[in-house]
Short mmCIF file of C-alpha atoms in Angstrom, two decimals:
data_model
loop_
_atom_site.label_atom_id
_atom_site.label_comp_id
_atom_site.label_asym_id
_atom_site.label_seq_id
_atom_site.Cartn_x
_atom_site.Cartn_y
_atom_site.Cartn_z
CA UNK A 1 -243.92 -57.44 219.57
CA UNK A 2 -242.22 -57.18 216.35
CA UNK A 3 -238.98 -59.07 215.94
CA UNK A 4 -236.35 -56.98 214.58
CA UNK A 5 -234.93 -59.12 211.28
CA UNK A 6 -231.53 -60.20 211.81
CA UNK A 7 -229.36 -58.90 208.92
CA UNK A 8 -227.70 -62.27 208.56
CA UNK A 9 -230.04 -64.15 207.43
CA UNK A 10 -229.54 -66.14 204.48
CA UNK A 11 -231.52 -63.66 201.93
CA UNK A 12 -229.88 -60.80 203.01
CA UNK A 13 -226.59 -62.32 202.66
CA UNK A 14 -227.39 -63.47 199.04
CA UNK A 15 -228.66 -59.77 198.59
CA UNK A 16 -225.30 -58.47 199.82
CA UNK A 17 -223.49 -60.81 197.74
CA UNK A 18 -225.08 -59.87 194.42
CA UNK A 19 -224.56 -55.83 194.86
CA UNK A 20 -221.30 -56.82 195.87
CA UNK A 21 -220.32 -58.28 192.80
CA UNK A 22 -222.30 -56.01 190.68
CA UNK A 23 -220.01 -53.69 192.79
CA UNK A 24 -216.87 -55.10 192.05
CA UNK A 25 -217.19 -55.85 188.49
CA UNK A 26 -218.50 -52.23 187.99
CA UNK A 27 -215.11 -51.14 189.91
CA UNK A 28 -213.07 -53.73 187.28
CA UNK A 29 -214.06 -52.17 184.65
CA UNK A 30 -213.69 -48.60 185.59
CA UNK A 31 -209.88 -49.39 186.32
CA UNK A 32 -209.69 -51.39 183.09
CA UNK A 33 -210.80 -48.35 181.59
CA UNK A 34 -208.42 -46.07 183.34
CA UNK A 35 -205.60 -48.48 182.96
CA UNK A 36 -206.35 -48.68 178.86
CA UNK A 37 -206.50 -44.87 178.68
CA UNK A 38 -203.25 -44.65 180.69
CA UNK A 39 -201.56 -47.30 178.21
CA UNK A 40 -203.22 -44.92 175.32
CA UNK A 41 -201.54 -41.28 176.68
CA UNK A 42 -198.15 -42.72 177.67
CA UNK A 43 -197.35 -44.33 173.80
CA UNK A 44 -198.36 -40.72 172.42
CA UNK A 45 -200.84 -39.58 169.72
CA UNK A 46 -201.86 -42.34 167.43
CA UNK A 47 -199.93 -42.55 164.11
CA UNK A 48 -202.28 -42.07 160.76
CA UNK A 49 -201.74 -44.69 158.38
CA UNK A 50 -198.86 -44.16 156.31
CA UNK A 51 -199.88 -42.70 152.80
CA UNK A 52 -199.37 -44.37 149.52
CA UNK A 53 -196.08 -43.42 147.60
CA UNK A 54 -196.90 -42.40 144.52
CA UNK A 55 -194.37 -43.11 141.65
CA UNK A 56 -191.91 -41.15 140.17
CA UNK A 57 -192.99 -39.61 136.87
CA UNK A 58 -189.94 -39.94 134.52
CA UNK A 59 -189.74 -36.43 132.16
CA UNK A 60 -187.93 -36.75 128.72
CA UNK A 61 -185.78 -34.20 127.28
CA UNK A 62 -186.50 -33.26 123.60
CA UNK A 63 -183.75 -32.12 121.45
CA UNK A 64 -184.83 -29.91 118.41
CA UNK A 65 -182.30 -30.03 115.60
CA UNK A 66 -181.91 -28.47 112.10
CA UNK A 67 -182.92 -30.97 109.40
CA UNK A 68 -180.33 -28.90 107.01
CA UNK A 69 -177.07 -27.91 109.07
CA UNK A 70 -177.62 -30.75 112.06
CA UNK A 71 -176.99 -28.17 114.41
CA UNK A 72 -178.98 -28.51 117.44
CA UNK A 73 -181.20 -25.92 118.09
CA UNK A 74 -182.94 -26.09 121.51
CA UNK A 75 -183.33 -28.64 123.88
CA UNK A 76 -187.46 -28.74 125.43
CA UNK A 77 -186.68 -30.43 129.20
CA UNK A 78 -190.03 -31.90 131.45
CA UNK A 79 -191.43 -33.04 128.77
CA UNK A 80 -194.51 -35.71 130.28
CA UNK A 81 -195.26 -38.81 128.79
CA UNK A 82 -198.83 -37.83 127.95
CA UNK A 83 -197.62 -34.51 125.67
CA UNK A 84 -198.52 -34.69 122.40
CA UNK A 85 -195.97 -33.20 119.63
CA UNK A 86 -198.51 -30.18 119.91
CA UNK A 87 -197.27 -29.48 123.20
CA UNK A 88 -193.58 -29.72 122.33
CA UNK A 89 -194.13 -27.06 119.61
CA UNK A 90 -195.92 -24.82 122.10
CA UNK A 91 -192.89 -24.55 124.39
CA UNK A 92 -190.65 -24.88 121.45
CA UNK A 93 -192.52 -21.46 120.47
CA UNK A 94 -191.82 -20.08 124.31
CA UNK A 95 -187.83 -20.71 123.39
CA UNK A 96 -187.70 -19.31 119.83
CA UNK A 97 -190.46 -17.10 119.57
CA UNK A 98 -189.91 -16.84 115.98
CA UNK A 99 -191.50 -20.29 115.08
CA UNK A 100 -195.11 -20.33 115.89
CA UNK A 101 -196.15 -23.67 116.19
CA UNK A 102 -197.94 -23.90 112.83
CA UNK A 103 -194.80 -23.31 111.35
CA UNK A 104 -193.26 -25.95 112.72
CA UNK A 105 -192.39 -29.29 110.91
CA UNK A 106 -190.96 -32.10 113.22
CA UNK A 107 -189.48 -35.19 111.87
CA UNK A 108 -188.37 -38.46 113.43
CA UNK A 109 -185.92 -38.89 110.84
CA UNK A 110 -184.84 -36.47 107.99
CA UNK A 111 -185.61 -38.16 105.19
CA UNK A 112 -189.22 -38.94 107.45
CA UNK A 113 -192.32 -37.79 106.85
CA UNK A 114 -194.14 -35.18 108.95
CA UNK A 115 -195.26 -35.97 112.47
CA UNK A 116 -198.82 -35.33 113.08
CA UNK A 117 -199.60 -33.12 116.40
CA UNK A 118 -201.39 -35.91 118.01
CA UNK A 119 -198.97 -38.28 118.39
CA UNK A 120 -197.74 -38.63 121.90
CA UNK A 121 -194.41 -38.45 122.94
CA UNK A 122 -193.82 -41.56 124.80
CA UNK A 123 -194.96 -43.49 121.79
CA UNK A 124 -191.51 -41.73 120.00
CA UNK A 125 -189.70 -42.15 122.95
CA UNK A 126 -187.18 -44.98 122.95
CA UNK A 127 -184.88 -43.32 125.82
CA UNK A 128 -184.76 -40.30 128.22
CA UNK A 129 -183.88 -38.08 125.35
CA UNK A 130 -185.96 -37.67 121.97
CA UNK A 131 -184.08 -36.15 118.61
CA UNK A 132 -186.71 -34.38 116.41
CA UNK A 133 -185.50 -32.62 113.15
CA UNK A 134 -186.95 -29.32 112.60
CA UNK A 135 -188.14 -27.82 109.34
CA UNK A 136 -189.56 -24.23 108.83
CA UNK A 137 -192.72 -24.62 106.85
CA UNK A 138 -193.07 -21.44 106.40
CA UNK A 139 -196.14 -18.75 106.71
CA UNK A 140 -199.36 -20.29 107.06
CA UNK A 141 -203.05 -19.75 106.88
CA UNK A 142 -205.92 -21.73 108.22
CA UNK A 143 -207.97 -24.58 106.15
CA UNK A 144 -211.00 -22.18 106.40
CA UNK A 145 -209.58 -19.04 105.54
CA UNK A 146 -208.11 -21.17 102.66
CA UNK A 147 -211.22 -22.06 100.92
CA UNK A 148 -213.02 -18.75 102.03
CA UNK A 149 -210.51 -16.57 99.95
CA UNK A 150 -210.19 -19.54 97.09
CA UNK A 151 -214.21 -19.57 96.49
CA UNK A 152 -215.05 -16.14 97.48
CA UNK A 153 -212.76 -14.94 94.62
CA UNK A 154 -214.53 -16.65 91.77
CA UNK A 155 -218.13 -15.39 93.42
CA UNK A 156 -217.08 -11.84 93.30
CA UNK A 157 -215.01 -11.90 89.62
CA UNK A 158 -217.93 -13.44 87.56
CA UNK A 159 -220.18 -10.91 88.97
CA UNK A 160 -217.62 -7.92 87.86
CA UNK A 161 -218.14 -9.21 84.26
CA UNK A 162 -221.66 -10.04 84.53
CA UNK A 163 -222.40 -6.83 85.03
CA UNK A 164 -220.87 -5.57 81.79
CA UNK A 165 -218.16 -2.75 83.22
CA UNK A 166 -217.51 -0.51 80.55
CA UNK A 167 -213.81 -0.80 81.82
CA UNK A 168 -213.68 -4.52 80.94
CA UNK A 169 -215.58 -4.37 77.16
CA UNK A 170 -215.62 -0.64 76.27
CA UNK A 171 -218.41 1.94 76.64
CA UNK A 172 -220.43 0.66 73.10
CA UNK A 173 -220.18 -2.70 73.62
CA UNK A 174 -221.53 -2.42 77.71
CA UNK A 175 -224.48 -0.85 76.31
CA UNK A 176 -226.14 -3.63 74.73
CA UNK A 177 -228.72 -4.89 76.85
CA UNK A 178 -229.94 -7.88 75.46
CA UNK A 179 -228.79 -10.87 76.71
CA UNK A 180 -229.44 -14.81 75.91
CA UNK A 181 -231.40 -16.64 78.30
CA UNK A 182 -228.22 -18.46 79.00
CA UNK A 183 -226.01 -15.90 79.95
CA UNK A 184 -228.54 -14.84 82.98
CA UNK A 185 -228.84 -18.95 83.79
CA UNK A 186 -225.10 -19.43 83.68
CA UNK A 187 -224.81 -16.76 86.24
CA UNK A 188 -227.43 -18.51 88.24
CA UNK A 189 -225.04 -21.80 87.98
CA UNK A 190 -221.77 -20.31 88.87
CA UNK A 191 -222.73 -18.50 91.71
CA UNK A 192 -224.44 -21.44 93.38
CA UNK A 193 -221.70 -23.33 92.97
CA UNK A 194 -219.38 -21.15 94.68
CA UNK A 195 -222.20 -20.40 97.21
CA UNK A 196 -222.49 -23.92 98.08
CA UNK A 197 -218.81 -24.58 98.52
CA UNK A 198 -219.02 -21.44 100.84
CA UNK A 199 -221.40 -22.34 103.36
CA UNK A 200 -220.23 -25.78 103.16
CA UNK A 201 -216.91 -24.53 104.38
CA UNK A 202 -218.60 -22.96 107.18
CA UNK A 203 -221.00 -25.05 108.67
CA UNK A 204 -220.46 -29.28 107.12
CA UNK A 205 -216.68 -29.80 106.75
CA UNK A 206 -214.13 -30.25 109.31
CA UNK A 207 -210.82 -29.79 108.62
CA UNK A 208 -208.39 -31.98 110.59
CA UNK A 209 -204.70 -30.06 110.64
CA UNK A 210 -205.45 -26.72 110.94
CA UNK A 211 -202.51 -24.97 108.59
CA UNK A 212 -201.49 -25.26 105.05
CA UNK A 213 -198.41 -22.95 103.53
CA UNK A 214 -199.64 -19.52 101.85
CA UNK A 215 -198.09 -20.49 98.73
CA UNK A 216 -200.29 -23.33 98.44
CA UNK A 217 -203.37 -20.55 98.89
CA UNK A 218 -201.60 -18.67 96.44
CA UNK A 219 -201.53 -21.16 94.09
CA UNK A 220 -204.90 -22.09 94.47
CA UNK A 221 -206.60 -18.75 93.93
CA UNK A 222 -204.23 -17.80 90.96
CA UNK A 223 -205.90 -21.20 89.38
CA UNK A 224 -209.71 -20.60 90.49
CA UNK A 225 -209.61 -16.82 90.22
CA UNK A 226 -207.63 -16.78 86.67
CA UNK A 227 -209.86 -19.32 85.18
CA UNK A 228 -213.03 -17.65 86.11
CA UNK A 229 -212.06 -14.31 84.33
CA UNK A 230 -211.04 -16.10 81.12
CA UNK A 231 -214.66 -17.74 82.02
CA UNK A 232 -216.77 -14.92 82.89
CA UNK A 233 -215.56 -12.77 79.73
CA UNK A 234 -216.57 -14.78 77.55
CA UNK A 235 -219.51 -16.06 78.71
CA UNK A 236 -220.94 -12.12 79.17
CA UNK A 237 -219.62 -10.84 76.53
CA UNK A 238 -222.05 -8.70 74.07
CA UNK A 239 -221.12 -10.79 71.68
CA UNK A 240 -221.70 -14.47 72.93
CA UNK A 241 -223.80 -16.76 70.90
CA UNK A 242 -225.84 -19.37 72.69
CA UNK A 243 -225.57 -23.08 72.06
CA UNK A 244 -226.02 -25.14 68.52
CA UNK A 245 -228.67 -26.86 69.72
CA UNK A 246 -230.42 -24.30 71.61
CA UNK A 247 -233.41 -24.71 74.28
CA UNK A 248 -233.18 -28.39 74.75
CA UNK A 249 -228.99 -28.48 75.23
CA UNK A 250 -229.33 -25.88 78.03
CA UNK A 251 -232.29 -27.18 79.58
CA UNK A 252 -230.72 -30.70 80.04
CA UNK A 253 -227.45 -29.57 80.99
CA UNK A 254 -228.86 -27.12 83.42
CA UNK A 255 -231.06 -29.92 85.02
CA UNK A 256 -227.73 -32.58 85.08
CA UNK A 257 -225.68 -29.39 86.77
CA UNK A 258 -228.48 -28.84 89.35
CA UNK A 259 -228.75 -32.71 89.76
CA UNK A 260 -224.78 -33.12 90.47
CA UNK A 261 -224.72 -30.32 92.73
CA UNK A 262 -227.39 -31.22 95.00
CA UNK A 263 -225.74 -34.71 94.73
CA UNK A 264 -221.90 -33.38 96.10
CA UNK A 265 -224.03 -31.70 99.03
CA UNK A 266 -225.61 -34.91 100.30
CA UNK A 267 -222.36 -36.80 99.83
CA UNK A 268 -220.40 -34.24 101.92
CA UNK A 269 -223.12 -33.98 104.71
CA UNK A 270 -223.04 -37.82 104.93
CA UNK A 271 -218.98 -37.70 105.18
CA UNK A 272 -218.99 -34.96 107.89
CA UNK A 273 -222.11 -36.67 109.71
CA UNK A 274 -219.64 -39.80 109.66
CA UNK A 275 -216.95 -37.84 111.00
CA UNK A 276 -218.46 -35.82 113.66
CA UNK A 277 -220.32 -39.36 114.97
CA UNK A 278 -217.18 -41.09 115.51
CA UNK A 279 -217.99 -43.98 113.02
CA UNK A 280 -214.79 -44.24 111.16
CA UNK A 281 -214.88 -47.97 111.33
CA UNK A 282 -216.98 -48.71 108.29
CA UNK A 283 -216.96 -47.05 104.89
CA UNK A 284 -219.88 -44.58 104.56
CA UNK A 285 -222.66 -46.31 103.06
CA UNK A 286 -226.02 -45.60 101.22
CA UNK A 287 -229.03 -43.82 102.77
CA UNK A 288 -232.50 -43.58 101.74
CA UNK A 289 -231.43 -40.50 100.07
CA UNK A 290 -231.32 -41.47 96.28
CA UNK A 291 -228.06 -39.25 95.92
CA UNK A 292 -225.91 -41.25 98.29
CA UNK A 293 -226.50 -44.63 96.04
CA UNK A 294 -223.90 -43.71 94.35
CA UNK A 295 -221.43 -45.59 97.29
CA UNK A 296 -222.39 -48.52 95.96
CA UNK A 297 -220.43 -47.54 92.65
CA UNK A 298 -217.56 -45.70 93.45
CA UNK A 299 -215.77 -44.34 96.66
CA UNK A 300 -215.49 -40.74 96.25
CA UNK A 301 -218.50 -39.98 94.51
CA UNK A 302 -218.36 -35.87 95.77
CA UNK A 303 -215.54 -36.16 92.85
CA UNK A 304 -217.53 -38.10 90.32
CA UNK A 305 -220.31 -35.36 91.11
CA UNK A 306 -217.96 -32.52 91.17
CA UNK A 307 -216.56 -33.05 87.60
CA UNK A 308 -220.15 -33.71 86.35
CA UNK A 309 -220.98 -30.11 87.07
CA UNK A 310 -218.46 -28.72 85.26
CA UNK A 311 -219.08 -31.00 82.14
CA UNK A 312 -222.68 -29.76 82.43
CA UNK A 313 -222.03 -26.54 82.84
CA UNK A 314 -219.52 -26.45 80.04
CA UNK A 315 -222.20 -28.23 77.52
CA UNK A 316 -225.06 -25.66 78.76
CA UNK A 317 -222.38 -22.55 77.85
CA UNK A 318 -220.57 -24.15 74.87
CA UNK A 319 -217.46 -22.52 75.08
CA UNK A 320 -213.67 -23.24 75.39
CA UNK A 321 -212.65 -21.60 78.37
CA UNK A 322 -215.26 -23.86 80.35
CA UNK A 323 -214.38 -26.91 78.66
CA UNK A 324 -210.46 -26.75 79.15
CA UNK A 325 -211.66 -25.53 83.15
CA UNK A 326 -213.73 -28.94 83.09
CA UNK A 327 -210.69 -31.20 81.31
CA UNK A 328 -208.20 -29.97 84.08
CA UNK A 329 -210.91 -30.19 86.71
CA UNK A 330 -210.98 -33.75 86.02
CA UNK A 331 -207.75 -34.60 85.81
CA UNK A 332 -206.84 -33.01 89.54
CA UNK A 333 -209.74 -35.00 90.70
CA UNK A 334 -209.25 -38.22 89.39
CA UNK A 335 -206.11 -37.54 90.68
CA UNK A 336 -207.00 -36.90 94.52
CA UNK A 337 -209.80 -39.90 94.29
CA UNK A 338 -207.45 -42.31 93.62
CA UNK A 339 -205.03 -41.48 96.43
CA UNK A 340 -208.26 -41.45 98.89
CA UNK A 341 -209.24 -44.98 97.06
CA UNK A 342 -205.97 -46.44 98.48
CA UNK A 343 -206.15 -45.45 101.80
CA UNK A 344 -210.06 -46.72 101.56
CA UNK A 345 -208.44 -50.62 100.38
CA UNK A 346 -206.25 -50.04 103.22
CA UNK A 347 -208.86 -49.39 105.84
CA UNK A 348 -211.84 -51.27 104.38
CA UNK A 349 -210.50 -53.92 101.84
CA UNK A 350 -213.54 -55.90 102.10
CA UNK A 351 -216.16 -52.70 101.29
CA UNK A 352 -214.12 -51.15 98.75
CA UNK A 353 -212.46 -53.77 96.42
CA UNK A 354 -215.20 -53.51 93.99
CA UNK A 355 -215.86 -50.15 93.73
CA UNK A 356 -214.11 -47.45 91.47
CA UNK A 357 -212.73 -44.67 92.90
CA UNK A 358 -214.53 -41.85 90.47
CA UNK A 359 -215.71 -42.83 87.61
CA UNK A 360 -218.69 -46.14 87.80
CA UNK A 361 -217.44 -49.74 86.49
CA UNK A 362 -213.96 -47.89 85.38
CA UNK A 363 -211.44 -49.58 87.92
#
């Protein structure tokens, strides 16, 4: 017969040994467990971490006063650090609707110049509270609709007298149809001119403040529009005689006017390609287009083209009106090239110290 096994035998004991403590450590760490989740429940819901103060924007408070009486006019409160002077004029505007913000002229000091919009106001800022003097500018018109009604005038006026209204030289003398070769070719010339300044108004320049006063527009036009009717009349009227030296004189000067225009087109799409790139660091400098050489002579050479139009359109048409146009024309450029040539030898001595600023090898 079979002997029944005796349960405490040695194996079996070793086997009840090891599921009891596979039993008993299973049992720890089910109370371990339950203890832990007790500990968790009775200290309450776990805290998030505590956020991240942030800090406490300081506003500034800018008073607007009259440059003329001193009397304050409005104070602009929660004004940010990172608002330009654009943005003070804006809300300036929502106080005294009145004052657009083109209208608007703030000053640091009175005697000060203008403060461009740009500027920020925590660069003005030397305490809580910024003092601004305020000047009324008075009405004004955009840069583009500026030049639009200055050139657009001209365009229109010299075609009124080409034409030959009988209103403008009488009903005998409009009825003489034949013309000089010139008179057709000046036409040609004055309305490309204006043409060109037109679309390059449009589509190449940039204009950086966006206002000027009407009276300056006013100005302008009585100057451009006047000029070109003293101009136009005599170059169409019935009685205009051509040139001393006929063919040849308006041939060349036609050819130098067509030369110097294409020239101050190329020169002002190679400014406004250096604007709209960013590359203000360096002064604009030659291409392989033969009509930008001319940087290496002088640093406004859209002037020094400029006034050679007019002198070859004034030679081509031999008359007065035209030449004193061309003198003055000059004159108000030379003018404007050498306040540009400063700032040039303030921004690129190095570039610029040898050029002229119209006029080659004139410094």
């Amino acid at each position: 017969m079979l002997k029944r096994q005796n349960p405490s035998t040695p194996e079996h004991s070793r086997d009840l040994a090891a599921h009891g403590g596979a039993l008993s450590m299973s049992h720890n760490d089910s109370r371990s467990f339950f203890n832990l989740s007790q500990l968790v429940l009775s200290a309450g819901q776990i805290k998030p971490s505590p956020a991240l103060k942030h800090s406490k924007i300081t506003y500034f408070e800018v008073e607007i006063v009259d440059v003329q009486s001193k009397k304050q006019i409005c104070i602009v409160d929660k004004v940010s650090p990172a608002s330009t002077l654009l943005d003070v004029k804006h809300k300036f505007h929502k106080a005294c609707p009145q004052w657009y913000p083109s209208r608007v002229g703030l000053q640091l000091e009175r005697n000060g110049p203008f403060l461009k919009d740009s500027i920020s106001i925590q660069s003005l800022a030397v305490s809580s509270i910024v003092t601004l003097y305020f000047t009324d500018l008075g009405q004004q018109v955009g840069w583009t609709t500026f030049f639009l009604t200055e050139y657009t005038g001209p365009l229109l006026i010299y075609l009124l007298f080409y034409i030959r209204l009988s209103t403008i030289y009488g009903q005998v003398e409009g009825r003489k149809n034949f013309r000089h070769p010139v008179v057709h070719l000046a036409c040609f010339c004055h309305c490309l001119h204006y043409i060109r300044h037109l679309l390059e108004t449009l589509f190449v320049h940039k204009f950086s403040e966006g206002h000027t006063p009407l009276k300056n527009m006013i100005k302008g036009c009585a100057f451009y529009w006047g000029f070109t009717s003293w101009i136009a009349y005599y170059i169409n009227h019935p009685r205009y005689t051509p040139p001393s030296f006929g063919h040849k004189q308006v041939s060349y000067a036609a050819l130098a006017f067509l030369m110097c225009e294409a020239g101050n087109h190329f020169i002002n799409v190679a400014l406004a390609h250096q604007t709209n790139s960013g590359n203000r660091s360096c002064f604009p400098s030659p291409t392989y287009n033969p009509f930008t050489w001319l940087f290496l002579l002088v640093s406004c050479p859209n002037y020094t083209y400029e006034a050679g139009s007019w002198i070859s359109f004034t030679v081509m048409t031999q008359t007065l009106p035209v030449g004193i146009f061309a003198f003055l024309m000059v004159i108000q450029m030379s003018l404007w090239a050498q306040k540009k040539h400063k700032l040039y030898l303030k921004r690129f001595y190095p570039e610029v110290r040898r050029k002229a600023a119209m006029i080659p090898i004139i410094f």
